[in-house]
Short mmCIF file of C-alpha atoms in Angstrom, two decimals:
data_model
loop_
_atom_site.label_atom_id
_atom_site.label_comp_id
_atom_site.label_asym_id
_atom_site.label_seq_id
_atom_site.Cartn_x
_atom_site.Cartn_y
_atom_site.Cartn_z
CA MET V 1 -44.80 52.25 -36.48
CA ALA V 2 -45.21 48.94 -38.28
CA LEU V 3 -44.22 50.48 -41.59
CA ALA V 4 -41.13 52.02 -40.01
CA LEU V 5 -40.14 48.68 -38.51
CA LEU V 6 -40.72 46.92 -41.82
CA ALA V 7 -38.57 49.43 -43.68
CA GLY V 8 -35.83 49.09 -41.09
CA ALA V 9 -35.92 45.31 -41.28
CA CYS V 10 -35.50 45.40 -45.05
CA ARG V 11 -32.42 47.58 -44.64
CA LEU V 12 -30.83 45.43 -41.90
CA ALA V 13 -27.06 45.00 -42.47
CA PRO V 14 -24.07 44.24 -40.21
CA PRO V 15 -21.89 47.20 -39.23
CA ALA V 16 -18.72 47.45 -41.31
CA MET V 17 -15.26 47.27 -39.74
CA PRO V 18 -13.79 50.74 -39.13
CA GLY V 19 -11.55 51.84 -41.95
CA LYS V 20 -8.60 52.56 -39.67
CA ASP V 21 -8.52 48.87 -38.60
CA VAL V 22 -8.51 47.67 -42.20
CA ALA V 23 -5.68 50.09 -42.92
CA ALA V 24 -3.80 48.86 -39.83
CA HIS V 25 -4.12 45.26 -41.04
CA ALA V 26 -2.89 46.15 -44.52
CA GLU V 27 0.00 48.20 -43.16
CA GLU V 28 1.06 45.51 -40.70
CA GLU V 29 0.85 42.79 -43.34
CA ALA V 30 3.04 44.89 -45.66
CA THR V 31 5.47 45.47 -42.78
CA GLY V 32 5.51 41.74 -42.06
CA ARG V 33 6.31 40.93 -45.68
CA GLY V 34 9.21 43.37 -45.61
CA LEU V 35 10.49 41.95 -42.33
CA ARG V 36 10.27 38.37 -43.59
CA ALA V 37 12.20 39.36 -46.72
CA ALA V 38 14.84 40.98 -44.50
CA GLU V 39 14.93 37.80 -42.39
CA ALA V 40 15.53 35.67 -45.50
CA GLN V 41 18.35 37.98 -46.56
CA ALA V 42 19.84 37.81 -43.07
CA GLN V 43 19.69 34.00 -43.16
CA GLU V 44 21.52 33.99 -46.49
CA ALA V 45 24.10 36.42 -45.10
CA VAL V 46 24.65 34.13 -42.10
CA ARG V 47 25.08 31.13 -44.39
CA LYS V 48 27.70 32.92 -46.49
CA ALA V 49 29.44 34.33 -43.41
CA ARG V 50 29.65 30.89 -41.81
CA GLU V 51 31.01 29.43 -45.04
CA SER V 52 33.66 32.16 -45.15
CA GLU V 53 34.48 31.54 -41.49
CA ALA V 54 34.81 27.80 -42.10
CA ALA V 55 37.07 28.41 -45.12
CA ALA V 56 39.26 30.86 -43.17
CA THR V 57 39.46 28.49 -40.20
CA ALA V 58 40.34 25.55 -42.45
CA ALA V 59 43.05 27.59 -44.19
CA LEU V 60 44.49 28.66 -40.82
CA GLN V 61 44.43 25.11 -39.46
CA ALA V 62 46.12 23.80 -42.60
CA ALA V 63 48.79 26.50 -42.39
CA GLU V 64 49.35 25.88 -38.68
CA THR V 65 49.62 22.14 -39.28
CA ALA V 66 52.11 22.74 -42.07
CA ALA V 67 54.03 25.17 -39.86
CA ASP V 68 54.09 22.62 -37.02
CA ASP V 69 55.29 19.94 -39.44
CA ASP V 70 57.93 22.31 -40.78
CA ALA V 71 58.98 23.24 -37.27
CA GLU V 72 59.23 19.57 -36.28
CA ALA V 73 61.20 18.73 -39.41
CA HIS V 74 63.35 21.83 -38.88
CA GLN V 75 63.99 20.76 -35.30
CA GLN V 76 64.95 17.27 -36.41
CA ASP V 77 67.24 18.74 -39.09
CA GLY V 78 68.75 20.99 -36.45
CA GLU V 79 69.36 18.04 -34.16
CA ARG V 80 71.00 16.09 -36.99
CA TYR V 81 73.05 19.15 -37.90
CA ALA V 82 74.23 19.58 -34.31
CA GLN V 83 75.01 15.86 -34.05
CA ALA V 84 76.99 16.03 -37.31
CA ILE V 85 79.07 18.97 -36.03
CA ALA V 86 79.62 17.23 -32.69
CA GLU V 87 80.63 14.01 -34.47
CA ALA V 88 83.00 15.96 -36.76
CA ARG V 89 84.63 17.64 -33.79
CA ALA V 90 85.05 14.36 -31.93
CA GLY V 91 86.28 12.50 -35.01
CA ALA V 92 88.84 15.18 -35.84
CA LEU V 93 90.67 14.36 -32.64
CA GLY V 94 93.00 11.56 -33.75
CA CYS V 95 91.04 11.05 -37.00
CA THR V 96 89.07 8.18 -35.53
CA LEU V 97 86.30 8.23 -38.18
CA GLU V 98 86.18 5.56 -40.82
CA VAL V 99 86.85 6.84 -44.34
CA GLU V 100 83.27 6.25 -45.56
CA ARG V 101 81.82 8.07 -42.53
CA LEU V 102 84.36 10.87 -42.93
CA ILE V 103 83.32 11.41 -46.55
CA ALA V 104 79.58 11.23 -45.71
CA LEU V 105 79.94 13.62 -42.75
CA ARG V 106 81.80 16.21 -44.82
CA ARG V 107 79.22 15.96 -47.63
CA GLU V 108 76.39 16.40 -45.13
CA LEU V 109 77.92 19.56 -43.64
CA ALA V 110 78.90 20.94 -47.06
CA GLN V 111 75.18 21.17 -48.07
CA TYR V 112 74.55 24.03 -45.65
CA VAL V 113 75.46 27.69 -45.90
CA SER V 114 78.66 28.89 -44.36
CA GLU V 115 78.59 29.66 -40.65
CA PRO V 116 81.35 29.52 -38.00
CA GLU V 117 80.49 26.19 -36.36
CA ARG V 118 79.99 24.40 -39.64
CA ASP V 119 83.16 25.86 -41.20
CA ALA V 120 85.24 25.04 -38.11
CA ALA V 121 83.93 21.45 -38.08
CA ILE V 122 84.87 20.95 -41.75
CA ALA V 123 88.26 22.60 -41.23
CA GLY V 124 88.92 20.24 -38.33
CA LEU V 125 88.41 17.30 -40.70
CA GLU V 126 90.97 18.53 -43.21
CA PRO V 127 93.92 16.60 -41.63
CA CYS V 128 91.79 13.49 -41.63
CA ARG V 129 91.10 14.02 -45.37
CA LYS V 130 94.82 13.86 -46.09
CA ALA V 131 95.12 10.60 -44.19
CA ALA V 132 92.02 9.26 -45.94
CA VAL V 133 93.49 10.10 -49.38
CA LYS V 134 96.39 7.69 -48.79
CA LEU V 135 94.06 4.91 -47.66
CA ARG V 136 91.57 5.40 -50.51
CA ARG V 137 94.37 5.64 -53.10
CA GLN V 138 95.78 2.34 -51.93
CA HIS V 139 92.29 0.84 -51.99
CA HIS V 140 91.56 2.04 -55.54
CA GLU V 141 95.05 1.07 -56.84
CA LYS V 142 94.56 -2.43 -55.51
CA ALA V 143 91.13 -2.63 -57.08
CA LEU V 144 92.42 -1.32 -60.44
CA ARG V 145 95.69 -3.17 -60.60
CA ASP V 146 94.62 -5.02 -63.75
CA LEU V 147 94.44 -1.76 -65.73
CA PRO V 148 97.39 -0.23 -67.55
CA ARG V 149 99.46 2.01 -65.35
CA GLY V 150 98.33 5.27 -66.96
CA ALA V 151 94.67 4.29 -67.04
CA ALA V 152 94.80 3.07 -63.46
CA LYS V 153 96.33 6.36 -62.33
CA ASP V 154 93.59 8.37 -64.05
CA ALA V 155 90.87 6.11 -62.66
CA VAL V 156 92.24 6.45 -59.12
CA ALA V 157 92.33 10.26 -59.47
CA ALA V 158 88.72 10.30 -60.76
CA ALA V 159 87.59 8.09 -57.88
CA LEU V 160 89.21 10.41 -55.35
CA ARG V 161 87.51 13.41 -56.98
CA ASP V 162 84.14 11.66 -56.87
CA GLU V 163 84.59 10.98 -53.18
CA GLY V 164 85.50 14.65 -52.55
CA LEU V 165 88.96 13.76 -51.28
CA ALA V 166 91.04 15.15 -54.12
CA ASP V 167 90.69 18.88 -53.28
CA PRO V 168 91.33 20.50 -49.90
CA TRP V 169 88.35 21.04 -47.65
CA VAL V 170 89.63 24.38 -46.42
CA PRO V 171 88.36 26.98 -46.98
CA ALA V 172 84.95 25.24 -46.96
CA PRO V 173 82.66 26.56 -49.74
CA SER V 174 79.15 27.63 -48.73
CA GLY V 175 76.28 25.26 -49.49
CA ALA V 176 72.70 26.06 -50.57
CA LEU V 177 70.67 24.86 -47.57
CA PRO V 178 69.98 27.29 -44.68
CA THR V 179 71.35 26.37 -41.32
CA PRO V 180 68.71 24.11 -39.69
CA GLY V 181 67.34 24.70 -36.21
CA ARG V 182 67.22 28.47 -36.60
CA LYS V 183 64.11 30.65 -36.05
CA ALA V 184 61.29 30.33 -38.57
CA SER V 185 61.34 32.79 -41.44
CA SER V 186 59.51 36.08 -41.09
CA THR V 187 57.60 35.28 -44.31
CA GLN V 188 56.02 32.20 -42.73
CA THR V 189 55.30 34.09 -39.50
CA ASP V 190 53.67 36.96 -41.42
CA ALA V 191 51.56 34.52 -43.46
CA LEU V 192 50.30 32.82 -40.29
CA ALA V 193 49.54 36.18 -38.69
CA LYS V 194 47.50 37.20 -41.75
CA LEU V 195 45.58 33.93 -41.74
CA ARG V 196 44.81 34.33 -38.03
CA SER V 197 43.61 37.88 -38.66
CA ASP V 198 41.43 36.69 -41.55
CA ALA V 199 39.93 33.91 -39.42
CA THR V 200 39.18 36.35 -36.58
CA ALA V 201 37.57 38.83 -38.98
CA ALA V 202 35.47 36.06 -40.57
CA ALA V 203 34.28 34.89 -37.14
CA GLN V 204 33.36 38.45 -36.16
CA ALA V 205 31.49 38.94 -39.45
CA ALA V 206 29.59 35.68 -38.86
CA ASP V 207 28.67 36.78 -35.33
CA ALA V 208 27.47 40.13 -36.66
CA ALA V 209 25.38 38.36 -39.29
CA GLU V 210 23.88 36.16 -36.56
CA ALA V 211 23.02 39.27 -34.55
CA ASP V 212 21.36 40.83 -37.60
CA LEU V 213 19.38 37.63 -38.15
CA GLU V 214 18.25 37.60 -34.53
CA ARG V 215 17.07 41.21 -34.81
CA ALA V 216 15.22 40.37 -38.03
CA GLN V 217 13.56 37.39 -36.37
CA GLN V 218 12.53 39.57 -33.43
CA GLY V 219 11.01 42.05 -35.87
CA VAL V 220 9.03 39.28 -37.60
CA ALA V 221 7.83 37.98 -34.22
CA ALA V 222 6.79 41.48 -33.16
CA SER V 223 4.88 42.00 -36.42
CA GLU V 224 3.10 38.66 -36.01
CA ALA V 225 2.21 39.62 -32.43
CA ARG V 226 0.76 42.92 -33.63
CA LEU V 227 -1.33 41.05 -36.22
CA VAL V 228 -2.58 38.75 -33.48
CA GLN V 229 -3.56 41.79 -31.43
CA LEU V 230 -5.41 43.27 -34.39
CA ASP V 231 -7.18 39.95 -34.97
CA GLU V 232 -8.11 39.78 -31.30
CA ALA V 233 -9.51 43.31 -31.48
CA ASP V 234 -11.49 42.30 -34.57
CA GLU V 235 -12.79 39.24 -32.78
CA ALA V 236 -13.76 41.33 -29.75
CA ARG V 237 -15.67 43.78 -31.96
CA GLU V 238 -17.36 40.88 -33.74
CA GLN V 239 -18.37 39.27 -30.46
CA ALA V 240 -19.68 42.60 -29.15
CA TRP V 241 -21.65 43.11 -32.38
CA ARG V 242 -23.08 39.60 -32.21
CA GLY V 243 -24.08 40.16 -28.61
CA GLU V 244 -25.81 43.41 -29.55
CA MET V 245 -27.60 41.65 -32.40
CA GLN V 246 -28.79 38.97 -29.99
CA ARG V 247 -29.94 41.49 -27.38
CA SER V 248 -31.71 43.72 -29.88
CA GLY V 249 -33.28 40.62 -31.46
CA ASN V 250 -34.56 39.61 -28.04
CA ARG V 251 -36.04 43.07 -27.56
CA TYR V 252 -37.86 42.90 -30.87
CA LEU V 253 -39.12 39.41 -30.07
CA ALA V 254 -40.41 40.74 -26.75
CA VAL V 255 -42.24 43.51 -28.63
CA ALA V 256 -43.58 40.88 -31.05
CA GLY V 257 -44.85 38.81 -28.13
CA ALA V 258 -46.58 41.77 -26.49
CA ALA V 259 -48.08 42.93 -29.79
CA GLY V 260 -49.28 39.41 -30.49
CA ALA V 261 -50.95 39.24 -27.10
CA VAL V 262 -52.74 42.54 -27.71
CA ALA V 263 -53.74 41.37 -31.19
CA LEU V 264 -55.16 38.18 -29.73
CA VAL V 265 -57.15 40.19 -27.17
CA GLY V 266 -58.48 42.42 -29.94
CA LEU V 267 -59.42 39.41 -32.04
CA GLY V 268 -61.09 37.85 -29.01
CA VAL V 269 -63.10 40.99 -28.41
CA GLY V 270 -64.07 41.17 -32.07
CA PHE V 271 -65.20 37.55 -32.26
CA PHE V 272 -67.02 37.92 -28.93
CA PHE V 273 -69.11 40.82 -30.19
CA ILE V 274 -69.74 39.04 -33.53
CA ALA V 275 -71.12 36.12 -31.56
CA ARG V 276 -73.19 38.49 -29.42
CA GLY V 277 -74.54 40.20 -32.49
CA ASP V 278 -75.57 36.84 -33.96
CA ALA V 279 -77.26 35.95 -30.68
CA ILE V 280 -79.18 39.25 -30.65
CA THR V 281 -80.20 38.86 -34.26
CA SER V 282 -81.36 35.27 -33.80
CA GLY V 283 -83.41 36.23 -30.75
CA LYS V 284 -81.44 34.25 -28.28
CA VAL V 285 -81.01 37.40 -26.23
CA MET V 286 -84.29 39.00 -25.19
CA PHE V 287 -84.92 42.75 -24.98
CA ALA V 288 -87.93 44.66 -23.74
CA THR V 289 -88.36 46.75 -26.86
CA ARG V 290 -87.33 46.56 -30.45
CA SER V 291 -85.28 49.75 -30.19
CA GLU V 292 -83.21 48.26 -27.41
CA ARG V 293 -82.57 45.17 -29.57
CA GLU V 294 -81.43 47.31 -32.50
CA GLU V 295 -79.22 49.45 -30.24
CA ALA V 296 -77.63 46.32 -28.78
CA SER V 297 -77.08 44.92 -32.26
CA ARG V 298 -75.41 48.14 -33.45
CA HIS V 299 -73.23 48.17 -30.33
CA ALA V 300 -72.14 44.58 -30.96
CA ARG V 301 -71.22 45.33 -34.59
CA THR V 302 -69.35 48.48 -33.60
CA SER V 303 -67.48 46.71 -30.79
CA SER V 304 -66.47 43.83 -33.06
CA LEU V 305 -65.14 46.29 -35.64
CA VAL V 306 -63.22 48.12 -32.91
CA GLY V 307 -61.75 44.83 -31.67
CA PHE V 308 -60.60 43.86 -35.19
CA ALA V 309 -59.35 47.41 -35.82
CA VAL V 310 -57.23 47.20 -32.68
CA ALA V 311 -56.03 43.65 -33.40
CA LEU V 312 -54.91 44.31 -37.00
CA PRO V 313 -52.12 46.87 -36.41
CA PHE V 314 -50.85 44.98 -33.38
CA ALA V 315 -50.83 41.79 -35.43
CA VAL V 316 -48.84 43.55 -38.17
CA LEU V 317 -46.59 45.05 -35.50
CA GLY V 318 -46.03 41.61 -33.97
CA VAL V 319 -45.23 40.01 -37.33
CA VAL V 320 -42.78 42.78 -38.30
CA ALA V 321 -41.12 42.82 -34.87
CA ALA V 322 -40.81 39.02 -34.92
CA HIS V 323 -39.30 39.17 -38.41
CA TYR V 324 -36.89 41.89 -37.31
CA GLY V 325 -35.88 40.02 -34.15
CA LEU V 326 -35.43 36.65 -35.89
CA ARG V 327 -33.40 38.26 -38.64
CA ARG V 328 -31.13 39.94 -36.13
CA HIS V 329 -30.61 36.60 -34.40
CA ALA V 330 -29.78 34.98 -37.73
CA VAL V 331 -27.47 37.79 -38.80
CA GLY V 332 -25.62 37.78 -35.49
CA LYS V 333 -25.00 34.05 -35.73
CA ARG V 334 -24.12 33.75 -39.42
CA ILE V 335 -22.11 36.88 -40.22
CA ALA V 336 -18.61 37.53 -38.95
CA VAL V 337 -16.60 40.70 -39.54
CA THR V 338 -12.98 39.92 -40.47
CA GLY V 339 -9.95 41.97 -41.47
CA SER V 340 -10.63 41.27 -45.14
CA GLY V 341 -14.37 41.96 -45.10
CA VAL V 342 -17.60 40.32 -43.98
CA MET V 343 -17.88 36.51 -43.80
CA ILE V 344 -21.30 34.83 -43.93
CA ARG V 345 -21.57 31.36 -42.37
CA PHE V 346 -23.94 28.77 -43.91
#
């Protein structure tokens, strides 16, 4: 029995973690790495999507601001245009406009494309032009009276042409500017519609990227939770193993204590009969006959040998059991089983 215990103590080793748990750790760690890589990609996708959304929103806001400015300017131009037509209509009645205002008003209306109200307003000013020609000719002739007659005549004619009074205003030629105050062009409307569509699509893409990121983060969190569960299971197995080491160590120490007690009894018996034998030999113990003395002496020697013979194996058993128990205590306290192997604490 002692030899068997000794051999077992020499081979004492902590139980290894089951292979399936090691594989589960490795698989979950690989899954976690993949999920974290996907999370990083999702974060980058969100960043780019938000940048695109910001650019699309900024472009739309700039276009809307420009459109509002254009609309306001267009409205103001339309108001000025309507005021010019109203002023031309009112001034045509009795030709009450001053010559300078008449010329400026006609030039203002002549910039715009032909349309009925504008053409009618200019046509209504034609009689006033004829009256203005006489006034302006007199003004220029008076101003150029120091020139020779021929040169003065040519200069007056050139001045009237420059002022736009020399040629009839009817029919009124079409100008280059579009009639102000009309509906915005379809080109501008289509451009704004496209920008709004682009901004909406960019916002939807950013939201989708955010949703993908959230799913990736949930996957990473779930993987980390599974790793925690595996670690907790490892810890539970380690604690159970340590407890078993402690309990089995206690059992061996109990065996060692019992064997030690028996060994002490055997040694006591052996030493008792050695002392008795010495007493018989020295004559301290009296016997009736010599044969009785010799028989008592042989009995004492035999009994002492029996006592030592009993004590020796139990002593060996106690030493081995104590060694086994103490080693199990030490192993249970200093060795921990982890997901990556066995850790020994010093």
